mmCIF file of C-alpha atoms in Angstrom:
data_model
loop_
_atom_site.group_PDB
_atom_site.id
_atom_site.type_symbol
_atom_site.label_atom_id
_atom_site.label_comp_id
_atom_site.label_asym_id
_atom_site.label_seq_id
_atom_site.Cartn_x
_atom_site.Cartn_y
_atom_site.Cartn_z
ATOM 1 C CA MET A 1 23.216 -53.556 -112.959
ATOM 2 C CA ARG A 2 26.274 -54.503 -111.411
ATOM 3 C CA PHE A 3 28.065 -51.614 -112.818
ATOM 4 C CA PHE A 4 24.989 -49.819 -112.677
ATOM 5 C CA HIS A 5 24.253 -50.226 -109.158
ATOM 6 C CA SER A 6 28.320 -48.917 -108.732
ATOM 7 C CA ILE A 7 28.027 -45.262 -109.992
ATOM 8 C CA ALA A 8 24.209 -44.151 -109.508
ATOM 9 C CA PRO A 9 26.048 -42.157 -106.019
ATOM 10 C CA TYR A 10 27.770 -40.644 -108.253
ATOM 11 C CA LEU A 11 25.367 -40.159 -110.609
ATOM 12 C CA LEU A 12 23.221 -38.748 -107.888
ATOM 13 C CA LEU A 13 25.646 -36.203 -106.184
ATOM 14 C CA ALA A 14 26.642 -34.974 -109.526
ATOM 15 C CA CYS A 15 23.309 -33.536 -110.550
ATOM 16 C CA ALA A 16 22.602 -32.297 -106.338
ATOM 17 C CA GLY A 17 25.187 -30.727 -107.788
ATOM 18 C CA THR A 18 24.246 -29.551 -110.579
ATOM 19 C CA ALA A 19 20.813 -28.613 -108.900
ATOM 20 C CA GLN A 20 22.096 -26.706 -106.617
ATOM 21 C CA ALA A 21 24.959 -24.471 -109.072
ATOM 22 C CA ALA A 22 21.811 -22.945 -110.479
ATOM 23 C CA SER A 23 21.872 -20.048 -108.742
ATOM 24 C CA TRP A 24 20.997 -15.947 -109.715
ATOM 25 C CA SER A 25 24.837 -13.690 -109.943
ATOM 26 C CA PHE A 26 25.885 -10.677 -111.798
ATOM 27 C CA ASP A 27 29.321 -9.116 -113.935
ATOM 28 C CA GLU A 28 30.044 -6.143 -116.411
ATOM 29 C CA ALA A 29 28.964 -4.367 -113.072
ATOM 30 C CA THR A 30 30.959 -0.409 -112.751
ATOM 31 C CA ILE A 31 29.974 1.926 -110.361
ATOM 32 C CA SER A 32 30.718 5.840 -111.208
ATOM 33 C CA VAL A 33 30.112 8.860 -108.898
ATOM 34 C CA ASN A 34 29.473 12.036 -111.041
ATOM 35 C CA SER A 35 30.741 13.770 -108.875
ATOM 36 C CA ARG A 36 32.693 18.003 -109.828
ATOM 37 C CA GLY A 37 36.188 17.340 -107.753
ATOM 38 C CA ALA A 38 37.784 13.778 -108.249
ATOM 39 C CA ALA A 39 35.952 11.631 -110.672
ATOM 40 C CA PHE A 40 35.152 8.092 -109.852
ATOM 41 C CA LYS A 41 34.386 4.834 -110.773
ATOM 42 C CA GLU A 42 35.248 0.737 -110.451
ATOM 43 C CA LYS A 43 34.188 -2.400 -111.785
ATOM 44 C CA LEU A 44 31.952 -4.295 -109.062
ATOM 45 C CA ALA A 45 32.817 -8.226 -108.718
ATOM 46 C CA ALA A 46 29.978 -10.842 -107.102
ATOM 47 C CA SER A 47 32.904 -12.435 -105.657
ATOM 48 C CA GLY A 48 33.760 -9.290 -102.696
ATOM 49 C CA PRO A 49 33.226 -6.323 -102.146
ATOM 50 C CA LEU A 50 35.272 -3.424 -103.730
ATOM 51 C CA GLY A 51 38.496 -2.431 -102.140
ATOM 52 C CA LYS A 52 37.792 0.698 -101.984
ATOM 53 C CA VAL A 53 35.231 3.525 -99.961
ATOM 54 C CA VAL A 54 32.497 4.462 -102.448
ATOM 55 C CA PRO A 55 32.689 8.967 -101.827
ATOM 56 C CA LEU A 56 29.269 10.724 -101.777
ATOM 57 C CA GLY A 57 29.042 14.283 -101.657
ATOM 58 C CA ALA A 58 26.384 16.527 -101.258
ATOM 59 C CA SER A 59 26.198 17.188 -105.188
ATOM 60 C CA ASP A 60 27.359 13.838 -106.434
ATOM 61 C CA THR A 61 24.979 11.111 -108.318
ATOM 62 C CA VAL A 62 26.029 7.349 -107.963
ATOM 63 C CA LYS A 63 25.389 5.432 -110.433
ATOM 64 C CA ILE A 64 25.303 1.686 -110.540
ATOM 65 C CA THR A 65 25.244 -0.693 -114.187
ATOM 66 C CA LEU A 66 25.586 -4.650 -114.046
ATOM 67 C CA ARG A 67 24.309 -7.623 -116.131
ATOM 68 C CA ALA A 68 22.262 -10.221 -113.709
ATOM 69 C CA ARG A 69 22.952 -13.374 -115.062
ATOM 70 C CA GLU A 70 20.827 -16.722 -114.327
ATOM 71 C CA ASP A 71 23.706 -19.212 -114.056
ATOM 72 C CA GLY A 72 25.177 -17.441 -116.860
ATOM 73 C CA LYS A 73 22.655 -16.895 -119.130
ATOM 74 C CA ALA A 74 21.221 -12.951 -118.550
ATOM 75 C CA LYS A 75 17.955 -13.014 -117.775
ATOM 76 C CA ARG A 76 16.006 -10.568 -116.202
ATOM 77 C CA PRO A 77 15.662 -11.240 -112.680
ATOM 78 C CA HIS A 78 12.220 -10.914 -110.556
ATOM 79 C CA GLN A 79 13.486 -8.893 -107.873
ATOM 80 C CA ALA A 80 16.622 -6.865 -108.063
ATOM 81 C CA PHE A 81 17.682 -4.248 -105.798
ATOM 82 C CA LEU A 82 19.828 -2.325 -103.912
ATOM 83 C CA LEU A 83 20.096 -1.988 -99.686
ATOM 84 C CA LEU A 84 21.575 -0.044 -97.761
ATOM 85 C CA HIS A 85 21.996 -0.169 -94.314
ATOM 86 C CA ASP A 86 23.944 1.509 -91.119
ATOM 87 C CA GLN A 87 26.442 -1.053 -89.476
ATOM 88 C CA ASP A 88 25.767 0.496 -86.284
ATOM 89 C CA THR A 89 21.725 0.933 -85.362
ATOM 90 C CA ARG A 90 21.267 -1.700 -88.582
ATOM 91 C CA LEU A 91 18.471 0.863 -90.354
ATOM 92 C CA GLU A 92 18.001 0.033 -93.809
ATOM 93 C CA THR A 93 16.351 0.918 -97.111
ATOM 94 C CA THR A 94 16.141 0.263 -100.768
ATOM 95 C CA PHE A 95 16.738 1.018 -103.959
ATOM 96 C CA PRO A 96 14.721 -1.364 -107.427
ATOM 97 C CA LEU A 97 17.083 -1.329 -110.103
ATOM 98 C CA LEU A 98 15.978 -1.068 -113.543
ATOM 99 C CA VAL A 99 16.208 -4.125 -115.382
ATOM 100 C CA LYS A 100 15.818 -5.388 -119.034
ATOM 101 C CA ASP A 101 15.375 -8.530 -120.688
ATOM 102 C CA ASP A 102 18.804 -8.966 -121.414
ATOM 103 C CA GLY A 103 19.235 -8.559 -118.249
ATOM 104 C CA LYS A 104 20.905 -5.105 -118.233
ATOM 105 C CA GLY A 105 20.111 -2.351 -115.476
ATOM 106 C CA LYS A 106 21.319 0.375 -113.338
ATOM 107 C CA VAL A 107 19.971 2.372 -110.627
ATOM 108 C CA ASP A 108 21.611 5.645 -109.844
ATOM 109 C CA PHE A 109 20.429 7.870 -105.970
ATOM 110 C CA THR A 110 21.887 10.993 -104.435
ATOM 111 C CA GLN A 111 22.466 12.206 -100.971
ATOM 112 C CA LYS A 112 18.801 13.585 -101.357
ATOM 113 C CA ASP A 113 17.344 10.069 -101.856
ATOM 114 C CA ILE A 114 18.877 8.366 -98.082
ATOM 115 C CA PRO A 115 16.891 9.112 -95.194
ATOM 116 C CA VAL A 116 18.437 11.257 -92.481
ATOM 117 C CA GLN A 117 18.949 8.702 -89.927
ATOM 118 C CA LEU A 118 21.449 7.071 -92.350
ATOM 119 C CA LEU A 119 22.995 10.392 -93.814
ATOM 120 C CA THR A 120 24.042 10.278 -89.538
ATOM 121 C CA SER A 121 26.218 7.227 -89.260
ATOM 122 C CA SER A 122 29.358 6.579 -87.841
ATOM 123 C CA LYS A 123 30.485 4.455 -89.820
ATOM 124 C CA PRO A 124 30.574 3.717 -94.000
ATOM 125 C CA LEU A 125 26.976 2.418 -94.745
ATOM 126 C CA GLN A 126 26.832 -1.355 -96.087
ATOM 127 C CA ALA A 127 25.721 -2.196 -99.435
ATOM 128 C CA THR A 128 24.044 -5.102 -100.764
ATOM 129 C CA LEU A 129 22.670 -6.336 -103.968
ATOM 130 C CA LEU A 130 19.926 -8.361 -103.888
ATOM 131 C CA LEU A 131 18.556 -10.948 -107.472
ATOM 132 C CA ALA A 132 16.515 -13.180 -106.455
ATOM 133 C CA SER A 133 13.851 -14.678 -109.016
ATOM 134 C CA PHE A 134 10.844 -17.995 -109.098
ATOM 135 C CA GLY A 135 11.959 -20.997 -109.599
ATOM 136 C CA ALA A 136 15.285 -23.264 -108.161
ATOM 137 C CA SER A 137 17.641 -20.818 -109.178
ATOM 138 C CA LYS A 138 19.674 -19.662 -105.410
ATOM 139 C CA GLY A 139 19.103 -15.424 -105.128
ATOM 140 C CA PHE A 140 22.202 -13.322 -104.999
ATOM 141 C CA SER A 141 22.521 -11.276 -101.407
ATOM 142 C CA ASN A 142 26.264 -10.350 -101.236
ATOM 143 C CA HIS A 143 27.815 -6.894 -99.676
ATOM 144 C CA VAL A 144 29.330 -5.592 -103.183
ATOM 145 C CA PHE A 145 30.902 -2.530 -101.998
ATOM 146 C CA ASN A 146 31.053 0.535 -98.311
ATOM 147 C CA ILE A 147 30.098 4.098 -99.833
ATOM 148 C CA GLU A 148 31.076 6.674 -97.252
ATOM 149 C CA ILE A 149 28.426 9.996 -96.588
ATOM 150 C CA LYS A 150 30.731 12.930 -97.035
ATOM 151 C CA LEU A 151 27.712 15.694 -95.310
ATOM 152 C CA ASP A 152 28.271 19.626 -96.928
ATOM 153 C CA ALA A 153 30.165 21.435 -94.563
ATOM 154 C CA THR A 154 28.414 24.988 -94.910
ATOM 155 C CA THR A 155 25.127 23.601 -94.201
ATOM 156 C CA PRO A 156 23.808 22.734 -90.859
ATOM 157 C CA SER A 157 24.075 18.862 -90.735
ATOM 158 C CA PRO A 158 20.321 17.106 -91.458
ATOM 159 C CA ARG A 159 18.074 16.720 -88.801
ATOM 160 C CA TYR A 160 16.398 13.726 -87.694
ATOM 161 C CA ASP A 161 12.024 14.573 -86.600
ATOM 162 C CA LYS A 162 10.533 11.965 -84.699
ATOM 163 C CA PRO A 163 7.028 11.307 -87.059
ATOM 164 C CA LEU A 164 3.552 11.734 -85.529
ATOM 165 C CA ARG A 165 2.180 8.480 -83.899
ATOM 166 C CA TYR A 166 -1.320 8.351 -82.225
ATOM 167 C CA GLU A 167 -0.436 7.791 -78.755
ATOM 168 C CA LYS A 168 -2.407 9.085 -75.104
ATOM 169 C CA LEU A 169 -2.211 12.856 -74.642
ATOM 170 C CA GLY A 170 -1.855 15.201 -71.147
ATOM 171 C CA GLU A 171 -4.821 16.494 -70.134
ATOM 172 C CA ILE A 172 -7.021 18.624 -71.651
ATOM 173 C CA ASN A 173 -8.409 21.420 -69.561
ATOM 174 C CA HIS A 174 -11.527 23.199 -71.859
ATOM 175 C CA ILE A 175 -11.807 26.943 -70.823
ATOM 176 C CA PHE A 176 -15.385 27.923 -71.964
ATOM 177 C CA LYS A 177 -16.959 31.757 -73.025
ATOM 178 C CA ALA A 178 -17.541 33.588 -69.451
ATOM 179 C CA ASP A 179 -21.612 34.040 -69.716
ATOM 180 C CA PRO A 180 -22.459 37.425 -71.272
ATOM 181 C CA LYS A 181 -23.350 39.910 -68.732
ATOM 182 C CA SER A 182 -25.643 43.266 -68.202
ATOM 183 C CA GLY A 183 -25.334 45.996 -70.613
ATOM 184 C CA PRO A 184 -24.801 48.887 -68.985
ATOM 185 C CA LYS A 185 -26.514 50.477 -66.096
ATOM 186 C CA ILE A 186 -26.520 54.132 -67.668
ATOM 187 C CA VAL A 187 -28.323 52.340 -70.500
ATOM 188 C CA SER A 188 -30.897 50.150 -68.486
ATOM 189 C CA LEU A 189 -32.070 53.417 -66.774
ATOM 190 C CA PHE A 190 -32.636 55.554 -69.671
ATOM 191 C CA PHE A 191 -35.057 53.050 -71.103
ATOM 192 C CA VAL A 192 -36.730 52.422 -67.764
ATOM 193 C CA PHE A 193 -37.291 56.149 -67.758
ATOM 194 C CA ALA A 194 -38.703 56.481 -71.326
ATOM 195 C CA VAL A 195 -41.142 53.757 -70.514
ATOM 196 C CA LEU A 196 -42.406 55.609 -67.470
ATOM 197 C CA ALA A 197 -42.954 58.550 -69.459
ATOM 198 C CA SER A 198 -44.656 57.158 -71.939
ATOM 199 C CA LEU A 199 -47.484 56.213 -69.458
ATOM 200 C CA PRO A 200 -49.011 59.747 -69.124
ATOM 201 C CA ILE A 201 -49.396 60.180 -72.240
ATOM 202 C CA LEU A 202 -51.214 56.822 -73.443
ATOM 203 C CA LEU A 203 -53.659 57.268 -70.529
ATOM 204 C CA GLY A 204 -53.346 60.739 -71.908
ATOM 205 C CA MET A 205 -54.879 59.150 -75.315
ATOM 206 C CA TRP A 206 -57.325 56.716 -74.506
ATOM 207 C CA ALA A 207 -59.260 59.924 -72.739
ATOM 208 C CA TYR A 208 -58.863 61.483 -75.660
ATOM 209 C CA LEU A 209 -59.299 58.718 -78.017
ATOM 210 C CA GLY A 210 -63.016 58.058 -75.533
ATOM 211 C CA ALA A 211 -62.065 54.654 -73.403
ATOM 212 C CA ASN A 212 -65.045 54.329 -71.166
ATOM 213 C CA LEU A 213 -63.407 53.041 -66.822
ATOM 214 C CA SER A 214 -67.286 52.599 -65.977
ATOM 215 C CA HIS A 215 -67.239 48.307 -68.007
ATOM 216 C CA LEU A 216 -64.241 47.696 -65.868
ATOM 217 C CA GLY A 217 -66.721 46.590 -63.020
ATOM 218 C CA LYS A 218 -69.350 45.040 -65.188
ATOM 219 C CA ALA A 219 -66.795 43.005 -67.551
ATOM 220 C CA THR A 220 -64.352 41.584 -64.519
ATOM 221 C CA ALA A 221 -68.472 40.187 -63.536
ATOM 222 C CA ALA A 222 -69.020 38.924 -66.302
ATOM 223 C CA ALA A 223 -65.401 37.052 -67.050
ATOM 224 C CA PRO A 224 -63.995 37.473 -64.635
ATOM 225 C CA ILE A 225 -61.748 34.474 -64.410
ATOM 226 C CA SER A 226 -60.676 35.824 -68.042
ATOM 227 C CA HIS A 227 -59.548 38.568 -67.945
ATOM 228 C CA THR A 228 -57.934 38.325 -64.991
ATOM 229 C CA LEU A 229 -55.964 35.837 -66.054
ATOM 230 C CA PHE A 230 -55.383 37.338 -69.164
ATOM 231 C CA PHE A 231 -53.808 41.127 -67.871
ATOM 232 C CA SER A 232 -52.074 38.291 -64.905
ATOM 233 C CA SER A 233 -50.380 36.607 -67.669
ATOM 234 C CA VAL A 234 -50.084 39.870 -69.516
ATOM 235 C CA LEU A 235 -47.770 41.291 -65.969
ATOM 236 C CA ALA A 236 -46.021 37.623 -65.491
ATOM 237 C CA MET A 237 -44.558 38.135 -69.169
ATOM 238 C CA GLU A 238 -42.803 40.754 -68.838
ATOM 239 C CA SER A 239 -41.860 40.223 -65.264
ATOM 240 C CA ILE A 240 -40.034 37.105 -67.227
ATOM 241 C CA PHE A 241 -38.283 39.462 -70.030
ATOM 242 C CA PHE A 242 -37.053 41.099 -66.812
ATOM 243 C CA PHE A 243 -35.430 37.480 -65.277
ATOM 244 C CA TYR A 244 -34.225 36.758 -68.614
ATOM 245 C CA TYR A 245 -32.710 40.883 -68.427
ATOM 246 C CA TYR A 246 -31.381 39.743 -65.378
ATOM 247 C CA SER A 247 -29.862 36.813 -64.700
ATOM 248 C CA TRP A 248 -32.237 34.012 -66.662
ATOM 249 C CA ASN A 249 -30.889 31.900 -69.779
ATOM 250 C CA LEU A 250 -33.192 30.259 -72.377
ATOM 251 C CA PHE A 251 -33.599 27.262 -71.018
ATOM 252 C CA GLN A 252 -34.598 28.748 -67.889
ATOM 253 C CA THR A 253 -36.945 31.465 -70.084
ATOM 254 C CA ILE A 254 -38.184 29.648 -73.254
ATOM 255 C CA PRO A 255 -39.968 27.033 -70.529
ATOM 256 C CA ALA A 256 -41.597 29.770 -68.022
ATOM 257 C CA ALA A 257 -42.983 32.007 -71.878
ATOM 258 C CA GLY A 258 -44.637 28.893 -73.553
ATOM 259 C CA VAL A 259 -46.421 28.435 -70.029
ATOM 260 C CA VAL A 260 -47.475 31.322 -69.446
ATOM 261 C CA GLY A 261 -47.670 32.672 -73.287
ATOM 262 C CA VAL A 262 -50.402 29.347 -73.494
ATOM 263 C CA VAL A 263 -52.481 31.389 -70.432
ATOM 264 C CA ALA A 264 -52.792 34.094 -72.085
ATOM 265 C CA PHE A 265 -54.204 32.494 -75.724
ATOM 266 C CA LEU A 266 -56.490 30.709 -73.320
ATOM 267 C CA SER A 267 -57.511 33.722 -71.103
ATOM 268 C CA GLY A 268 -57.447 36.454 -73.408
ATOM 269 C CA SER A 269 -59.588 34.534 -76.413
ATOM 270 C CA LYS A 270 -62.353 34.627 -73.503
ATOM 271 C CA ALA A 271 -61.745 37.711 -72.278
ATOM 272 C CA LEU A 272 -62.353 38.963 -76.075
ATOM 273 C CA SER A 273 -65.388 37.220 -76.557
ATOM 274 C CA GLU A 274 -66.832 39.285 -73.503
ATOM 275 C CA VAL A 275 -65.495 42.462 -74.524
ATOM 276 C CA GLN A 276 -66.795 41.109 -78.550
ATOM 277 C CA SER A 277 -70.574 40.453 -76.979
ATOM 278 C CA ARG A 278 -70.242 43.967 -75.060
ATOM 279 C CA ARG A 279 -69.748 45.959 -78.273
ATOM 280 C CA VAL A 280 -72.177 43.836 -80.151
ATOM 281 C CA SER A 281 -74.665 45.098 -77.808
ATOM 282 C CA ASN A 282 -73.756 48.689 -78.615
ATOM 283 C CA GLU A 283 -71.928 49.334 -75.070
ATOM 284 C CA ARG A 284 -68.607 51.311 -75.006
#
C-alpha cells in the first residue's frame, strides 16, 4: 500500500498529460498557386507559419491539400475551415475544407472568392487553419501562412459599396397633381349657344304636336306642391351640373345631387299621377 501511495501522484500526472496530449493537427499539407507566371508550391507545417508569403494574382488559384489527424490518427473532423483575416481591420472570411473519412482534405479559392474589404488590405492576409470536432480532443487553430493579394494593374481597383440599411430617411415632400381645370371657354360658349338655339325649335315642336298650355292653371291648382317641387328640382339639378363643371368636386356634387334626386322622384310621382288623371278624363 505504501508503494501504491507513493506512485499514485505520478500516475495521475501521467494520465492528465495523456489526456491533454489528445488534440487535432494535420500533416502532408501542401499549398500551391496555379499561375500563368512562376509556379508556387510549398509544404505547410502545423508547428508554425510558412516562411514565404504566398502570392495571389488576379487570375491565380490557391489550392491547399492536407490530412487531418486526431491524436495522431487520420480522421475526419467535424469542422475544418481556412480563415483569412486582415491584420489592420480584423475583418475575416472563411473557406470550408472538403474532408474525406480518411482525413484527406482540400480547399481552393481565387480573388473572386475574397470579399472586397480584404482585397484592398495594405498588408498580407493571415491564414489560420481551424480543425475541431466533438469529444475531449483539443481543436487546432494556428497561423499557417500569409497571403499577399496582387491586384491587376490594368483594371480598376475593387470598390466597396456600403450595403443598404433600413434606417430613418429624410422627410419626403409629396407633390400632388394639380386640380383638373375646366375646358376652353370657347368650347363652353359654343355648347351654351347650341342649347339656347335649340329652345325655339323645342317650343315649335310642342306647338306643332298640340301642346296645350291652357291646362297649366288646372294642373297647378290640383297639385301645386308636386308640380312646383318637380319643376324646381329639374332646375336645381341643372344648376348642380353647372357648379360641378365650374368649381365643385365630386364630394360636393354627389350629396347635393342625391337630395335633389329624391325630391324629384317623390314630387314627380305625384305630378305624373295628376297628369294621368286628366288623361283618363280625356282632357288633353
